[in-house]
mmCIF file of C-alpha atoms and ligand atoms in Angstrom:
data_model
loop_
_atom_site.group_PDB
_atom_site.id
_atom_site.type_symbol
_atom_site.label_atom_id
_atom_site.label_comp_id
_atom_site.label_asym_id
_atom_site.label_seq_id
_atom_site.Cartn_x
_atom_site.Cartn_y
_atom_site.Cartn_z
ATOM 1 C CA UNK A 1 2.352 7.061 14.039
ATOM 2 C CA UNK A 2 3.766 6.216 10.721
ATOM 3 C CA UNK A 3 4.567 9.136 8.163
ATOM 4 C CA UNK A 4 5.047 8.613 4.581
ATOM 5 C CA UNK A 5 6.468 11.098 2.701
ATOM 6 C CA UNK A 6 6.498 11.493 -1.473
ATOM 7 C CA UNK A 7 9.432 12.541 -2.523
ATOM 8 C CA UNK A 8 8.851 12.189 -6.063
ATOM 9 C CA UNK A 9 8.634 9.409 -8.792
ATOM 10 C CA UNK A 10 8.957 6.262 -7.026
ATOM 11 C CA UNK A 11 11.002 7.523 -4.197
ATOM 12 C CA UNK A 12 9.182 7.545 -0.591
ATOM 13 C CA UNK A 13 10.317 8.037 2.879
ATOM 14 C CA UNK A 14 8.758 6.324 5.975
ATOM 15 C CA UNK A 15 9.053 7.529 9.466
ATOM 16 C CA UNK A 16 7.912 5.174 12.060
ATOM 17 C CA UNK A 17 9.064 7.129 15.059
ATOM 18 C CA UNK A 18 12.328 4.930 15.663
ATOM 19 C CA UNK A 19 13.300 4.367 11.883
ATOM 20 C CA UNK A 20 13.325 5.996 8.840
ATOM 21 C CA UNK A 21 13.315 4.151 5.577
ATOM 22 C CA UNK A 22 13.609 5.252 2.080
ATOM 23 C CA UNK A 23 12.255 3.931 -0.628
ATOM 24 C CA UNK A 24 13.822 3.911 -4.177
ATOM 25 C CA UNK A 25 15.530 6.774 -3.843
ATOM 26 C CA UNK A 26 16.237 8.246 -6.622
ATOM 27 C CA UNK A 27 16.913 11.977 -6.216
ATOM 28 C CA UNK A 28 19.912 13.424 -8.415
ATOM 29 C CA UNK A 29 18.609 14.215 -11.845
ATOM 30 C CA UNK A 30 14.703 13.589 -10.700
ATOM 31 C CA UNK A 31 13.099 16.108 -12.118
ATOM 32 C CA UNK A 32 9.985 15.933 -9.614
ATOM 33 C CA UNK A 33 12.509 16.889 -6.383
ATOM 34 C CA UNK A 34 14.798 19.806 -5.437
ATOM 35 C CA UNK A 35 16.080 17.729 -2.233
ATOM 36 C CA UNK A 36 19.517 17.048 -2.519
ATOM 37 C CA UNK A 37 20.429 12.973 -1.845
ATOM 38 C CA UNK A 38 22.623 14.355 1.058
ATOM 39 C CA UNK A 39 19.247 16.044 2.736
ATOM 40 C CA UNK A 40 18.634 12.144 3.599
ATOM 41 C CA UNK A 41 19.573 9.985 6.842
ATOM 42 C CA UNK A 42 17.809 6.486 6.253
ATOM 43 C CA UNK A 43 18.309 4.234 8.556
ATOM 44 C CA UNK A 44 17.196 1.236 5.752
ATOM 45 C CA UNK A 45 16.815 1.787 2.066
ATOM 46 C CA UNK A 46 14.453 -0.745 -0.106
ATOM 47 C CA UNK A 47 15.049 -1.205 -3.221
ATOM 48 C CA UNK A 48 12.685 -2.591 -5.506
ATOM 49 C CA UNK A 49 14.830 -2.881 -8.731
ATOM 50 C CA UNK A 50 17.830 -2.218 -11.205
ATOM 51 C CA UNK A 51 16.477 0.353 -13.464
ATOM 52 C CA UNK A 52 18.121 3.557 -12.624
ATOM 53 C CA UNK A 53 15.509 5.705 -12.065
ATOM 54 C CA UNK A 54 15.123 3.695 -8.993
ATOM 55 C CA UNK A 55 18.705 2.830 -7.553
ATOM 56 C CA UNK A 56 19.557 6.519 -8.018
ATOM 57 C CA UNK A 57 21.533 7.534 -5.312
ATOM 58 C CA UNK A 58 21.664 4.431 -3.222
ATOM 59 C CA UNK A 59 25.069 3.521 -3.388
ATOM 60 C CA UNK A 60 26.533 7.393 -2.130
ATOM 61 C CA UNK A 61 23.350 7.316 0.583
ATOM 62 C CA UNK A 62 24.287 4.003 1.931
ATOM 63 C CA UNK A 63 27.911 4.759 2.167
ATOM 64 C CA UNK A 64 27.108 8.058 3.987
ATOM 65 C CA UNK A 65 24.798 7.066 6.505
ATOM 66 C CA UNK A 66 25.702 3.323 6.837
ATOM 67 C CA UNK A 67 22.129 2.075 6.172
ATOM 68 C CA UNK A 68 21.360 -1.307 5.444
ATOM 69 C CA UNK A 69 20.052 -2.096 1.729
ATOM 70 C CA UNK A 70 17.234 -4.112 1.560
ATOM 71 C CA UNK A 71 16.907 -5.928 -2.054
ATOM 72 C CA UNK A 72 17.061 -8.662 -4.408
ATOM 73 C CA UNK A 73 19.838 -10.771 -3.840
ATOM 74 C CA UNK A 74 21.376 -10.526 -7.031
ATOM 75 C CA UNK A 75 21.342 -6.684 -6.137
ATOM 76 C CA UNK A 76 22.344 -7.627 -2.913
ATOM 77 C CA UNK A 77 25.744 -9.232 -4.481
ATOM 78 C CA UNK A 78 26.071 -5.604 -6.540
ATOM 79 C CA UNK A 79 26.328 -3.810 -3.868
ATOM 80 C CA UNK A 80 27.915 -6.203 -1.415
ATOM 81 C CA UNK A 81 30.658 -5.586 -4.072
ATOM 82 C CA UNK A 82 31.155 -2.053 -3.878
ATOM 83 C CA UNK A 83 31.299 -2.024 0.019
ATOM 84 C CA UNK A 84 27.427 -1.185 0.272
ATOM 85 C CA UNK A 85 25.870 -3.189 3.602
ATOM 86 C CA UNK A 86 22.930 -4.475 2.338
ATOM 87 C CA UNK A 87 20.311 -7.528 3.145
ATOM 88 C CA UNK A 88 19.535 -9.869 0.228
ATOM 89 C CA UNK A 89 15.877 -11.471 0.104
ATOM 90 C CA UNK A 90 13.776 -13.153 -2.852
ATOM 91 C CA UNK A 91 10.371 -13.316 -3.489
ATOM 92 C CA UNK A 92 7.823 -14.452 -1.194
ATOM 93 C CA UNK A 93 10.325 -14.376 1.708
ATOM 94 C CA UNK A 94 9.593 -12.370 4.576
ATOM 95 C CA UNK A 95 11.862 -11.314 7.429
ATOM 96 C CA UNK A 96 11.906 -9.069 10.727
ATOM 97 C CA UNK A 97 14.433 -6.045 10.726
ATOM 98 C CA UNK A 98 14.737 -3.255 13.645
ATOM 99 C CA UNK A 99 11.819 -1.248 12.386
ATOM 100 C CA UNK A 100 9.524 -4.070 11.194
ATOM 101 C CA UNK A 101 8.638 -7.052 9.222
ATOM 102 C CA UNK A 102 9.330 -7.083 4.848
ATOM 103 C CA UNK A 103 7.962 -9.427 2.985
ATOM 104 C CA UNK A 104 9.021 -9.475 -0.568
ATOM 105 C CA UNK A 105 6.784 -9.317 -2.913
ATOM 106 C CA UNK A 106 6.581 -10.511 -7.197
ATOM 107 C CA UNK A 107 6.353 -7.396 -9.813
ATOM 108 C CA UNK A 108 6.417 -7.810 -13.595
ATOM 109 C CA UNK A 109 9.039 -5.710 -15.205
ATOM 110 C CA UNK A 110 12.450 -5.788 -15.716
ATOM 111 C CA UNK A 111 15.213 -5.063 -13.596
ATOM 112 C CA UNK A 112 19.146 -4.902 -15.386
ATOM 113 C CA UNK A 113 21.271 -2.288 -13.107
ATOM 114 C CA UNK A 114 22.943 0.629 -14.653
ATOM 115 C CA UNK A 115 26.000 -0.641 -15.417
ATOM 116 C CA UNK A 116 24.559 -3.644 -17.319
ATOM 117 C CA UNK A 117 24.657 -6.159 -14.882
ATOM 118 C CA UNK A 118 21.920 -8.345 -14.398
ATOM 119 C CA UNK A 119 19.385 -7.593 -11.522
ATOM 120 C CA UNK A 120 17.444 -10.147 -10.731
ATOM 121 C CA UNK A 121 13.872 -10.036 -10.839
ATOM 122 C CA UNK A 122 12.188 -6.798 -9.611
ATOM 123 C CA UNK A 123 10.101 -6.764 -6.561
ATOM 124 C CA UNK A 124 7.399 -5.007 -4.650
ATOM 125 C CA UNK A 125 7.257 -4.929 -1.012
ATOM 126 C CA UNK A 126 4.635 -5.761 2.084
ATOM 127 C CA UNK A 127 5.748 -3.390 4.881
ATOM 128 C CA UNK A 128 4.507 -4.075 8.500
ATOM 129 C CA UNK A 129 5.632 -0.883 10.511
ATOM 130 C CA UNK A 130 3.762 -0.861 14.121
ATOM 131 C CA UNK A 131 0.563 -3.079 13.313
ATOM 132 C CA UNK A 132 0.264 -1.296 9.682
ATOM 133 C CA UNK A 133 0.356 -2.646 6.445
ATOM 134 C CA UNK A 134 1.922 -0.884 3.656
ATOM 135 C CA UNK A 135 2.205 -2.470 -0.140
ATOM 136 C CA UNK A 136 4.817 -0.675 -2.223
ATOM 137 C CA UNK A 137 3.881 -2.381 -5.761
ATOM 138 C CA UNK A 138 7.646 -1.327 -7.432
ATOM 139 C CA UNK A 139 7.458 -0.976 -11.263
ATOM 140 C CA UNK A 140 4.647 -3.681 -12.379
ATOM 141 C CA UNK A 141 2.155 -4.935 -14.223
ATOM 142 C CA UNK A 142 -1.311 -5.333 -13.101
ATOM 143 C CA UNK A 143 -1.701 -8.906 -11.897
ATOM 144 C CA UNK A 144 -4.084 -11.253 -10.454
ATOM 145 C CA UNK A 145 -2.152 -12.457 -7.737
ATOM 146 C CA UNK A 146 -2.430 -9.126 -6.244
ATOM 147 C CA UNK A 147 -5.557 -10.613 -4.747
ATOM 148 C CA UNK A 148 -3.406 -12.863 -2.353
ATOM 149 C CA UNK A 149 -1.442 -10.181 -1.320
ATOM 150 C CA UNK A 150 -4.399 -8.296 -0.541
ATOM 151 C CA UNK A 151 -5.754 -11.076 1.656
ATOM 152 C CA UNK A 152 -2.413 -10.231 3.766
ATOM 153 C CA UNK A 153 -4.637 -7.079 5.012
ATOM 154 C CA UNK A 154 -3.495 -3.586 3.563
ATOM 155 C CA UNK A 155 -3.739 -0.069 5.123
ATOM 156 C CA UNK A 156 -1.919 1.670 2.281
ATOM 157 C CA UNK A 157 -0.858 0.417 -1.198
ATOM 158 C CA UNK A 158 1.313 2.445 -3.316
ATOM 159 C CA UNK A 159 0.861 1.814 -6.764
ATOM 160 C CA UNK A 160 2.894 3.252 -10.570
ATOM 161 C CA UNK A 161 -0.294 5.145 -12.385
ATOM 162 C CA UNK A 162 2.112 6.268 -15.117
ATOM 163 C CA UNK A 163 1.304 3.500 -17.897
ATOM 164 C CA UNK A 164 4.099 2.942 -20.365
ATOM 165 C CA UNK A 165 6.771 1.516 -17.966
ATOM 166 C CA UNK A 166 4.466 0.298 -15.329
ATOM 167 C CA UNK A 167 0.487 -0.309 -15.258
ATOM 168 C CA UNK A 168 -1.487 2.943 -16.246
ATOM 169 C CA UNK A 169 -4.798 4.639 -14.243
ATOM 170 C CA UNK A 170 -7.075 2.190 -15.502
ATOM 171 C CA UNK A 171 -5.281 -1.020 -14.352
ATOM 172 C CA UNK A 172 -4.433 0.569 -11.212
ATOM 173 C CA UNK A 173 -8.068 0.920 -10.327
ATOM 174 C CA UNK A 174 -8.477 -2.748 -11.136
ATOM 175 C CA UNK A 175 -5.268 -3.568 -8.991
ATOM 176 C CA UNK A 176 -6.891 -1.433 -6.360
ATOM 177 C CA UNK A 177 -9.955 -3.904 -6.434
ATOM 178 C CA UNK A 178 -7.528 -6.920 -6.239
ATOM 179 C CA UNK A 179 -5.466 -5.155 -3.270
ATOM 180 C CA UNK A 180 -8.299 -3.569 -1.208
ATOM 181 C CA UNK A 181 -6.199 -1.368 0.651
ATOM 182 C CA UNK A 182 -7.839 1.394 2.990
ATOM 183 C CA UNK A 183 -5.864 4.114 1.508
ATOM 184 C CA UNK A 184 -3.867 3.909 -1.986
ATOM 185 C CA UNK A 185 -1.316 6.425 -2.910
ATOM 186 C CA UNK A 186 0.153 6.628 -6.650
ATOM 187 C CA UNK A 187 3.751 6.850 -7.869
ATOM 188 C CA UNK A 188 5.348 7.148 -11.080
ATOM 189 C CA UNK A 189 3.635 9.408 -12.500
ATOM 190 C CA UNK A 190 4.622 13.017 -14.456
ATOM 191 C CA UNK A 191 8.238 12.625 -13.948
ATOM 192 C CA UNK A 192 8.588 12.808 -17.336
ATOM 193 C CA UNK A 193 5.967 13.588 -20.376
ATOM 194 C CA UNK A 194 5.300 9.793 -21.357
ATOM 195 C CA UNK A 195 4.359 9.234 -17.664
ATOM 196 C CA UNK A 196 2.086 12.054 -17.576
ATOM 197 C CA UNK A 197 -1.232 11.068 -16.064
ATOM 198 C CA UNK A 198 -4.099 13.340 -14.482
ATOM 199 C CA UNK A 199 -4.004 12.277 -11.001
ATOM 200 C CA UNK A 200 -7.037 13.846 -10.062
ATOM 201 C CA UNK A 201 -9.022 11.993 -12.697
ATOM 202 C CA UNK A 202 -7.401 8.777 -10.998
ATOM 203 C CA UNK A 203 -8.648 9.466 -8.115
ATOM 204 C CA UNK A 204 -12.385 10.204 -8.804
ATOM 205 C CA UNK A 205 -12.139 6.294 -10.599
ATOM 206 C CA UNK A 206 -10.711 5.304 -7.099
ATOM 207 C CA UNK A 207 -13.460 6.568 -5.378
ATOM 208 C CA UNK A 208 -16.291 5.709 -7.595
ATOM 209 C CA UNK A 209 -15.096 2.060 -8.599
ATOM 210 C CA UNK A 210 -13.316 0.909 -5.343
ATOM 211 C CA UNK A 211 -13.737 0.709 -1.349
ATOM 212 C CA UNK A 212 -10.574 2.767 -0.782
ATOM 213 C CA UNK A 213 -9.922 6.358 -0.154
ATOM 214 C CA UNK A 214 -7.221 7.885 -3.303
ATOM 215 C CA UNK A 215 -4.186 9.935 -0.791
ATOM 216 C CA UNK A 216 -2.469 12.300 -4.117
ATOM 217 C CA UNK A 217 0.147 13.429 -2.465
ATOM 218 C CA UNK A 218 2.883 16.140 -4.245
ATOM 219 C CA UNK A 219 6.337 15.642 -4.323
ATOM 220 C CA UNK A 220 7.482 16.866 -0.494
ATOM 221 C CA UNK A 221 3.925 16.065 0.473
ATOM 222 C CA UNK A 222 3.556 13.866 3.329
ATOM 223 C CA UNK A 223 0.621 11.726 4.750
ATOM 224 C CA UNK A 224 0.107 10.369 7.992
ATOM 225 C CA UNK A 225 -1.226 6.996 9.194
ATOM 226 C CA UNK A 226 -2.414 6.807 12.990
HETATM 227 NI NI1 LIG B 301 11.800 0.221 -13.749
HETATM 228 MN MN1 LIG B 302 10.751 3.028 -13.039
#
């Protein structure tokens, strides 16, 4: 069993019974979490991209629980240079870790780190946890190339609704199409008022326009995938 838990913006943890992964983890100063970043043990973190509302706590997680960073590789060198163990990859490379395979995946956005230096290009990730498939879009654009990393067979995508930074509702519905996932889960969404988006409204488009089932989960909400 694989348990994915939201815990706000685009931060997500994954439980896959031996491992537990988190995702973008930004938590200090994230308005959609009262978790403290020291309530966290990952075993791995991913991280899609530079922007700081995504590395958030990374570097003091890492440290603490000597996880393994799994990123860009110019991110990679970053944190390689503050004494951060971390895993460099590009896009379209795949490769097997303890818990599973990660493929990394192409996003369109941008991706400098918070202390100006350049980051690379940001990234989305295919997880394959125990026979699932999980597609963790990052910060992007809608794009047609989604369809080919569809055709790689999702159970889960999660996807930015926010519009603004990332894609909005609408093109999330048609990235949904491209994707056909069984179940997709959105991110980046009300963390802030430009981001604001009625989730609920989402998901009726989901269901009406697509094959997959809409999973809104709130922040601290988990979901679980058998
Ligand atoms: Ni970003
Ligand atoms: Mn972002």
């Amino acid at each position: 069993m694989i348990e994915i838990t939201w815990i706000g913006h685009s931060c997500f943890e994954i439980k896959t019974g031996s491992h537990t992964l988190l995702l973008d983890p930004f938590i200090t100063g994230n308005p959609a979490t009262d978790r403290a970043a020291d309530s966290f043990s990952p075993d791995f973190i991913l991280l899609s991209h530079g922007h700081e509302d995504h590395v958030g706590d990374t570097i003091s997680i890492a440290k603490r629980c000597r996880a393994t960073v799994i990123t860009n590789y110019e991110i990679f060198e970053w944190l390689t240079k503050q004494d951060v163990k971390a895993h460099g990859m590009q896009m379209g490379g795949e490769f097997g870790f303890p818990f599973g395979r990660v493929k990394m995946t192409i996003a369109f956005h941008g991706s400098v780190l918070p202390d100006g230096t350049y980051g690379g290009n940001p990234a989305g990730f295919i997880l394959k946890l125990n026979g699932q498939n999980i597609y963790f879009a990052g910060d992007t654009a809608l794009f047609s190339d989604m369809k080919l990393i569809g055709e790689e067979g999702l159970d889960v995508a999660i996807l930015p609704i926010g519009d603004n930074y990332t894609m909005g509702p609408s093109d999330s519905v048609r990235a949904t199409k491209f994707l056909s996932p069984k179940q997709v889960i959105p991110c980046h969404f009300d963390t802030w008022p430009p981001i604001a988006q009625d989730a609920q409204a989402w998901a009726h488009e989901i269901r009406s326009q697509t094959m997959a089932q809409p999973i809104v989960l709130a922040p601290g909400e988990s979901f679980q995938l058998n």
